[in-house]
C-alpha cells in the first residue's frame, strides 16, 4: 500500500506545493520552521481543510479533482497538538468513541491491546480532567490507534508537554511503531524529535519541499541546515550482540563495528538504534590501544564540510552502508592531514540507545 | 386542587404552566436549527438576523402585542391564512397566545443555544470526524452533550419568562377565563378589584415556582461543573 500525496495550498501571501509518496513503513517526519504550512498539509490529508489535491492511499482515492471523501470516511487517525479529549466522556468513553465506529472486520487493533500499549488500564474510568498533560496525550494516541487507521497523522504531539512527559511519550510512540507499524506522518520543527523518531524525512521551507529521503542521509548532508545544528548527529540502526555481566555492559552490533553501552534489558538479537552526536566523535589514524574511550568504529572519510564556526569542520564518515558525522577542529584536520577517502578510527565518547 | 387558590385562579395558574410548557418545547425545537446556523455561519446577514432575534428584549410588549394583533386578527395576513385553511383568527385564542409567547421569548431560547453550539463546536467536532463520526452522529454524540447546559438554561429562561408574560397577552389574548386568562393577568384583575388576599395567594405561588425553577438550574449547573461537562 502506497500513499501518494499531491497538494497545492494557495492563500494570500502563502503558497505551498507538495508532490510526494509517503513510505508505507515507519515514521515520516514533515519537518520545517513554524509557518511552513505543515499543519495545513495534515489537515488537508485528513479532509479537515479542502485544497486542490490528489490523495491516494492504496487503491482508494481520497481526493482528486472530482472526488472529496469527507473526514469520517477516510481511514486516517489524527493526533492533535493539544490532546483534545472529548470532555463529556471518560477515558474509556474517549477510547471507545472511534473504536465503536469502525466495523468489526476492519479492526486490526484490539481495545485491550491499545490500552496496554499506552499504559492506560489504571486510567480507564477516570474523568479526562483528572489527567496530566502526558496522560491525556497517551489517551489521544490510543484513541487514534483504535480506529485501526491506514495512516496515522501526528501534529507536534509533544508541543504542549513538559520535558519528562515528552521523553515518556517518545518511548510510547516508538513502541507503537514497533508493535503496530502503521505508516505515520509526524509534523515537527524539533531536530531532536526527528533524529529520535523519524525513518524518513520531508523538509519543508517557504512552501516548498527542499529535500526528502532517508533520515540519516539528510542528517549528514552538508548543504542542509540539519548537519550544522549544535546537536547534529545520526541514529545508527543495530542489534544487541551480547550482554557483559561483569562490567554491566550491553554490546551492540552497528555499522562500522561494535559499541558497548550501559547494560540494557533488551534481548540478544533485538533491533536497537544508537544516537551518535557529531560533537561526541573524535578521529584517530592509529587504533588507540591505551585510551579510556573504548567504543571505536572503523570509518572512511566521505566528505569534508565547512561548519558555521570557522574553527570547526564537519567530517562525513562512511560506516559500512551508512553515514555519520564528526565535528573536529580545523587544526586537528590540518595536523592529521585528513582527506577524503582515508580510513580512520572514530572514537565514540557517548552513545544514547533507543530500543 | 390547590387549596389556597380559588378554582378560577387555579385554572389561570394551570393555563400559565401549560402555555409555558408548550412554548418551551416548541421554541427549543424550532429555534435549534436557527441557533445552529447562527453559531456556524459566516454569512453577512448574520448581524441583521441576530438584531431581529434580540428585538423582543427591548421592545415594549405593547408594541409586539399591537403588531401581533394586526397580523393574527381577521384582517391580518396570519388571520386570513387561518381562515383560508378553514380555521378561526388566532386572536383571543390559546393558539394565538402560544405564537405570541414564542416571539416574545425568542431571544431567551436562541441566545443560550447559539452560545452553547458555538462553544461545543470547533476542535471537538474535528476530533469526532477523524474518529469516523458523520455529521448527524457528531451532532448527537458531541454537540448536544456539550451544549446541554446551554439547552437547560434556555429552557428554564423561556419557561420562566413565559410565566411572567403580561403585556403581550393582554393585547392579543384578552382575559377569557380558561382560554386566555393566565396567572399574571388574574393577579392584575384581583388588584384592580382590590381583592389583595387573592392577589397575594396567586403571587406568592408564582414566586415559589420561579424560585424553585432557578434553584434547580443553579444546583444542576453546579453538578455539571463538578462533572466537568463543559470546557
mmCIF file of C-alpha atoms in Angstrom, chain B:
data_model
loop_
_atom_site.group_PDB
_atom_site.id
_atom_site.type_symbol
_atom_site.label_atom_id
_atom_site.label_comp_id
_atom_site.label_asym_id
_atom_site.label_seq_id
_atom_site.Cartn_x
_atom_site.Cartn_y
_atom_site.Cartn_z
ATOM 1 C CA UNK B 1 -56.619 21.213 43.530
ATOM 2 C CA UNK B 2 -54.507 23.884 45.181
ATOM 3 C CA UNK B 3 -56.451 24.675 48.337
ATOM 4 C CA UNK B 4 -55.359 28.279 48.915
ATOM 5 C CA UNK B 5 -56.431 29.291 45.406
ATOM 6 C CA UNK B 6 -59.966 29.739 44.089
ATOM 7 C CA UNK B 7 -60.889 27.395 41.253
ATOM 8 C CA UNK B 8 -60.645 30.192 38.678
ATOM 9 C CA UNK B 9 -57.195 31.191 39.988
ATOM 10 C CA UNK B 10 -56.069 27.563 39.915
ATOM 11 C CA UNK B 11 -57.319 27.429 36.318
ATOM 12 C CA UNK B 12 -55.338 30.558 35.456
ATOM 13 C CA UNK B 13 -52.193 29.083 37.034
ATOM 14 C CA UNK B 14 -52.624 25.793 35.181
ATOM 15 C CA UNK B 15 -53.089 27.724 31.940
ATOM 16 C CA UNK B 16 -49.867 29.651 32.620
ATOM 17 C CA UNK B 17 -47.974 26.416 33.242
ATOM 18 C CA UNK B 18 -49.470 24.788 30.127
ATOM 19 C CA UNK B 19 -48.601 27.816 28.000
ATOM 20 C CA UNK B 20 -45.046 27.916 29.388
ATOM 21 C CA UNK B 21 -44.505 24.169 28.821
ATOM 22 C CA UNK B 22 -45.820 24.160 25.249
ATOM 23 C CA UNK B 23 -43.931 27.338 24.449
ATOM 24 C CA UNK B 24 -40.667 25.991 25.861
ATOM 25 C CA UNK B 25 -40.911 22.730 23.966
ATOM 26 C CA UNK B 26 -41.848 24.283 20.622
ATOM 27 C CA UNK B 27 -39.388 27.132 20.878
ATOM 28 C CA UNK B 28 -36.398 24.916 21.684
ATOM 29 C CA UNK B 29 -37.201 22.531 18.830
ATOM 30 C CA UNK B 30 -37.905 25.248 16.284
ATOM 31 C CA UNK B 31 -35.058 27.618 17.173
ATOM 32 C CA UNK B 32 -32.341 24.952 17.451
ATOM 33 C CA UNK B 33 -31.665 24.988 13.668
ATOM 34 C CA UNK B 34 -31.573 28.808 13.648
ATOM 35 C CA UNK B 35 -29.203 28.890 16.644
ATOM 36 C CA UNK B 36 -27.032 26.238 14.970
ATOM 37 C CA UNK B 37 -26.899 28.267 11.773
ATOM 38 C CA UNK B 38 -26.079 31.485 13.665
ATOM 39 C CA UNK B 39 -23.312 29.687 15.561
ATOM 40 C CA UNK B 40 -21.691 28.371 12.377
ATOM 41 C CA UNK B 41 -22.389 30.810 9.564
ATOM 42 C CA UNK B 42 -20.074 33.407 8.099
ATOM 43 C CA UNK B 43 -22.983 34.938 6.183
ATOM 44 C CA UNK B 44 -23.001 38.736 6.112
ATOM 45 C CA UNK B 45 -26.664 38.788 7.085
ATOM 46 C CA UNK B 46 -25.878 37.283 10.478
ATOM 47 C CA UNK B 47 -25.815 40.589 12.441
ATOM 48 C CA UNK B 48 -29.150 41.582 10.896
ATOM 49 C CA UNK B 49 -30.748 38.320 11.950
ATOM 50 C CA UNK B 50 -29.195 38.498 15.404
ATOM 51 C CA UNK B 51 -30.619 42.001 15.822
ATOM 52 C CA UNK B 52 -34.098 40.881 14.757
ATOM 53 C CA UNK B 53 -33.953 37.943 17.179
ATOM 54 C CA UNK B 54 -32.960 40.279 20.028
ATOM 55 C CA UNK B 55 -35.722 42.847 19.295
ATOM 56 C CA UNK B 56 -38.265 41.373 21.783
ATOM 57 C CA UNK B 57 -35.714 42.030 24.550
ATOM 58 C CA UNK B 58 -36.063 45.786 24.239
ATOM 59 C CA UNK B 59 -39.402 46.439 22.537
ATOM 60 C CA UNK B 60 -42.290 47.296 24.878
ATOM 61 C CA UNK B 61 -44.599 44.252 24.997
ATOM 62 C CA UNK B 62 -47.401 46.542 23.832
ATOM 63 C CA UNK B 63 -45.594 47.101 20.521
ATOM 64 C CA UNK B 64 -45.231 43.365 19.950
ATOM 65 C CA UNK B 65 -48.808 42.800 21.069
ATOM 66 C CA UNK B 66 -50.118 45.518 18.787
ATOM 67 C CA UNK B 67 -48.464 44.150 15.649
ATOM 68 C CA UNK B 68 -49.429 40.601 16.529
ATOM 69 C CA UNK B 69 -52.991 41.753 16.977
ATOM 70 C CA UNK B 70 -52.964 43.245 13.492
ATOM 71 C CA UNK B 71 -51.187 40.248 11.983
ATOM 72 C CA UNK B 72 -53.237 37.498 13.621
ATOM 73 C CA UNK B 73 -56.581 39.336 13.531
ATOM 74 C CA UNK B 74 -59.333 38.680 10.941
ATOM 75 C CA UNK B 75 -57.887 41.316 8.572
ATOM 76 C CA UNK B 76 -54.193 40.427 9.014
ATOM 77 C CA UNK B 77 -52.200 38.006 6.833
ATOM 78 C CA UNK B 78 -51.973 35.463 9.604
ATOM 79 C CA UNK B 79 -55.688 35.625 10.365
ATOM 80 C CA UNK B 80 -56.671 35.396 6.677
ATOM 81 C CA UNK B 81 -54.364 32.444 6.154
ATOM 82 C CA UNK B 82 -56.027 30.680 9.076
ATOM 83 C CA UNK B 83 -59.488 31.420 7.585
ATOM 84 C CA UNK B 84 -58.368 30.125 4.192
ATOM 85 C CA UNK B 85 -57.341 26.906 5.925
ATOM 86 C CA UNK B 86 -60.805 26.717 7.447
ATOM 87 C CA UNK B 87 -59.892 27.924 10.956
ATOM 88 C CA UNK B 88 -60.591 30.966 13.077
ATOM 89 C CA UNK B 89 -58.417 34.029 13.541
ATOM 90 C CA UNK B 90 -55.861 33.390 16.263
ATOM 91 C CA UNK B 91 -56.545 36.475 18.338
ATOM 92 C CA UNK B 92 -58.184 35.789 21.696
ATOM 93 C CA UNK B 93 -57.362 32.069 21.462
ATOM 94 C CA UNK B 94 -54.848 29.836 23.246
ATOM 95 C CA UNK B 95 -53.044 29.091 19.948
ATOM 96 C CA UNK B 96 -52.598 32.832 19.486
ATOM 97 C CA UNK B 97 -51.040 33.056 22.935
ATOM 98 C CA UNK B 98 -48.575 30.311 22.033
ATOM 99 C CA UNK B 99 -47.498 32.135 18.873
ATOM 100 C CA UNK B 100 -47.190 35.439 20.721
ATOM 101 C CA UNK B 101 -45.200 33.827 23.543
ATOM 102 C CA UNK B 102 -42.831 32.205 21.079
ATOM 103 C CA UNK B 103 -41.998 35.539 19.509
ATOM 104 C CA UNK B 104 -41.809 37.271 22.876
ATOM 105 C CA UNK B 105 -39.351 34.669 24.267
ATOM 106 C CA UNK B 106 -37.385 34.110 21.062
ATOM 107 C CA UNK B 107 -34.098 35.670 22.258
ATOM 108 C CA UNK B 108 -34.240 33.708 25.515
ATOM 109 C CA UNK B 109 -34.086 30.484 23.518
ATOM 110 C CA UNK B 110 -31.820 31.472 20.624
ATOM 111 C CA UNK B 111 -29.057 33.209 22.532
ATOM 112 C CA UNK B 112 -28.180 30.465 25.064
ATOM 113 C CA UNK B 113 -28.453 27.809 22.336
ATOM 114 C CA UNK B 114 -26.256 29.801 19.970
ATOM 115 C CA UNK B 115 -23.600 30.286 22.675
ATOM 116 C CA UNK B 116 -23.755 26.617 23.590
ATOM 117 C CA UNK B 117 -23.385 25.494 19.972
ATOM 118 C CA UNK B 118 -20.506 27.891 19.452
ATOM 119 C CA UNK B 119 -18.516 26.568 22.407
ATOM 120 C CA UNK B 120 -19.430 22.953 21.665
ATOM 121 C CA UNK B 121 -18.064 23.050 18.132
ATOM 122 C CA UNK B 122 -14.661 23.558 16.558
ATOM 123 C CA UNK B 123 -11.897 21.199 17.573
ATOM 124 C CA UNK B 124 -14.141 18.653 19.301
ATOM 125 C CA UNK B 125 -16.156 18.199 16.126
ATOM 126 C CA UNK B 126 -12.971 17.778 14.083
ATOM 127 C CA UNK B 127 -11.761 15.168 16.548
ATOM 128 C CA UNK B 128 -15.067 13.327 16.215
ATOM 129 C CA UNK B 129 -14.856 13.495 12.409
ATOM 130 C CA UNK B 130 -11.397 11.898 12.393
ATOM 131 C CA UNK B 131 -12.819 9.220 14.710
ATOM 132 C CA UNK B 132 -15.278 8.213 11.971
ATOM 133 C CA UNK B 133 -18.369 10.087 13.196
ATOM 134 C CA UNK B 134 -20.525 11.523 10.382
ATOM 135 C CA UNK B 135 -22.265 14.916 10.639
ATOM 136 C CA UNK B 136 -25.535 13.703 12.230
ATOM 137 C CA UNK B 137 -23.654 11.345 14.552
ATOM 138 C CA UNK B 138 -21.413 14.264 15.591
ATOM 139 C CA UNK B 139 -24.434 16.428 16.422
ATOM 140 C CA UNK B 140 -25.914 13.838 18.755
ATOM 141 C CA UNK B 141 -22.703 12.436 20.241
ATOM 142 C CA UNK B 142 -20.705 15.645 20.683
ATOM 143 C CA UNK B 143 -22.647 18.870 20.151
ATOM 144 C CA UNK B 144 -25.765 18.029 22.168
ATOM 145 C CA UNK B 145 -23.956 16.619 25.223
ATOM 146 C CA UNK B 146 -21.525 19.551 25.262
ATOM 147 C CA UNK B 147 -24.367 22.037 24.800
ATOM 148 C CA UNK B 148 -26.659 20.570 27.458
ATOM 149 C CA UNK B 149 -26.041 23.351 29.970
ATOM 150 C CA UNK B 150 -26.971 25.955 27.375
ATOM 151 C CA UNK B 151 -30.059 23.963 26.415
ATOM 152 C CA UNK B 152 -31.238 23.655 30.020
ATOM 153 C CA UNK B 153 -30.523 27.338 30.656
ATOM 154 C CA UNK B 154 -32.501 28.275 27.542
ATOM 155 C CA UNK B 155 -35.422 26.045 28.534
ATOM 156 C CA UNK B 156 -35.677 27.456 32.053
ATOM 157 C CA UNK B 157 -35.360 31.056 30.883
ATOM 158 C CA UNK B 158 -38.104 30.583 28.296
ATOM 159 C CA UNK B 159 -40.352 28.815 30.783
ATOM 160 C CA UNK B 160 -39.901 31.461 33.491
ATOM 161 C CA UNK B 161 -40.160 34.330 31.026
ATOM 162 C CA UNK B 162 -43.457 32.958 29.680
ATOM 163 C CA UNK B 163 -44.871 32.639 33.212
ATOM 164 C CA UNK B 164 -44.122 36.312 33.722
ATOM 165 C CA UNK B 165 -45.562 37.424 30.403
ATOM 166 C CA UNK B 166 -48.234 40.120 30.742
ATOM 167 C CA UNK B 167 -48.457 42.931 28.205
ATOM 168 C CA UNK B 168 -48.396 40.891 25.020
ATOM 169 C CA UNK B 169 -51.038 38.505 26.350
ATOM 170 C CA UNK B 170 -53.306 41.284 27.428
ATOM 171 C CA UNK B 171 -53.041 42.805 23.942
ATOM 172 C CA UNK B 172 -53.803 39.731 21.868
ATOM 173 C CA UNK B 173 -55.378 37.265 24.301
ATOM 174 C CA UNK B 174 -57.683 39.419 26.280
ATOM 175 C CA UNK B 175 -58.854 37.975 29.550
ATOM 176 C CA UNK B 176 -61.089 34.964 28.846
ATOM 177 C CA UNK B 177 -61.168 32.533 31.811
ATOM 178 C CA UNK B 178 -59.767 29.066 30.981
ATOM 179 C CA UNK B 179 -58.866 30.168 27.421
ATOM 180 C CA UNK B 180 -56.513 33.128 27.698
ATOM 181 C CA UNK B 181 -56.634 34.232 31.317
ATOM 182 C CA UNK B 182 -53.182 33.319 32.641
ATOM 183 C CA UNK B 183 -51.951 33.835 36.209
ATOM 184 C CA UNK B 184 -50.258 37.192 35.641
ATOM 185 C CA UNK B 185 -53.490 38.615 34.252
ATOM 186 C CA UNK B 186 -55.623 37.111 37.016
ATOM 187 C CA UNK B 187 -53.384 38.879 39.557
ATOM 188 C CA UNK B 188 -53.899 42.156 37.716
ATOM 189 C CA UNK B 189 -57.660 41.591 37.853
ATOM 190 C CA UNK B 190 -57.593 40.934 41.606
ATOM 191 C CA UNK B 191 -55.571 44.065 42.266
ATOM 192 C CA UNK B 192 -57.938 46.145 40.166
ATOM 193 C CA UNK B 193 -60.856 44.723 42.165
ATOM 194 C CA UNK B 194 -58.904 45.473 45.391
ATOM 195 C CA UNK B 195 -59.021 41.744 46.287
ATOM 196 C CA UNK B 196 -55.491 41.799 47.750
ATOM 197 C CA UNK B 197 -55.698 38.441 49.528
ATOM 198 C CA UNK B 198 -56.431 36.593 46.273
ATOM 199 C CA UNK B 199 -53.668 38.588 44.551
ATOM 200 C CA UNK B 200 -51.307 37.543 47.387
ATOM 201 C CA UNK B 201 -52.128 33.857 47.138
ATOM 202 C CA UNK B 202 -51.509 33.722 43.405
ATOM 203 C CA UNK B 203 -48.441 35.982 43.548
ATOM 204 C CA UNK B 204 -46.717 34.016 46.289
ATOM 205 C CA UNK B 205 -47.370 30.821 44.333
ATOM 206 C CA UNK B 206 -45.647 32.329 41.283
ATOM 207 C CA UNK B 207 -42.709 33.460 43.450
ATOM 208 C CA UNK B 208 -42.366 29.919 44.822
ATOM 209 C CA UNK B 209 -42.465 28.366 41.341
ATOM 210 C CA UNK B 210 -39.913 30.826 39.952
ATOM 211 C CA UNK B 211 -37.577 30.321 42.908
ATOM 212 C CA UNK B 212 -37.787 26.530 42.686
ATOM 213 C CA UNK B 213 -37.005 26.642 38.975
ATOM 214 C CA UNK B 214 -33.953 28.848 39.423
ATOM 215 C CA UNK B 215 -32.744 26.839 42.404
ATOM 216 C CA UNK B 216 -32.999 23.716 40.271
ATOM 217 C CA UNK B 217 -30.929 25.291 37.482
ATOM 218 C CA UNK B 218 -28.186 26.517 39.785
ATOM 219 C CA UNK B 219 -27.974 23.152 41.536
ATOM 220 C CA UNK B 220 -27.804 21.342 38.209
ATOM 221 C CA UNK B 221 -25.180 23.763 36.935
ATOM 222 C CA UNK B 222 -23.046 23.071 39.960
ATOM 223 C CA UNK B 223 -23.317 19.356 39.464
ATOM 224 C CA UNK B 224 -22.452 19.653 35.810
ATOM 225 C CA UNK B 225 -19.426 21.735 36.606
ATOM 226 C CA UNK B 226 -18.245 19.120 39.060
ATOM 227 C CA UNK B 227 -18.662 16.514 36.364
ATOM 228 C CA UNK B 228 -16.637 18.722 34.070
ATOM 229 C CA UNK B 229 -19.215 18.705 31.330
ATOM 230 C CA UNK B 230 -18.106 21.874 29.620
ATOM 231 C CA UNK B 231 -14.659 23.105 28.702
#
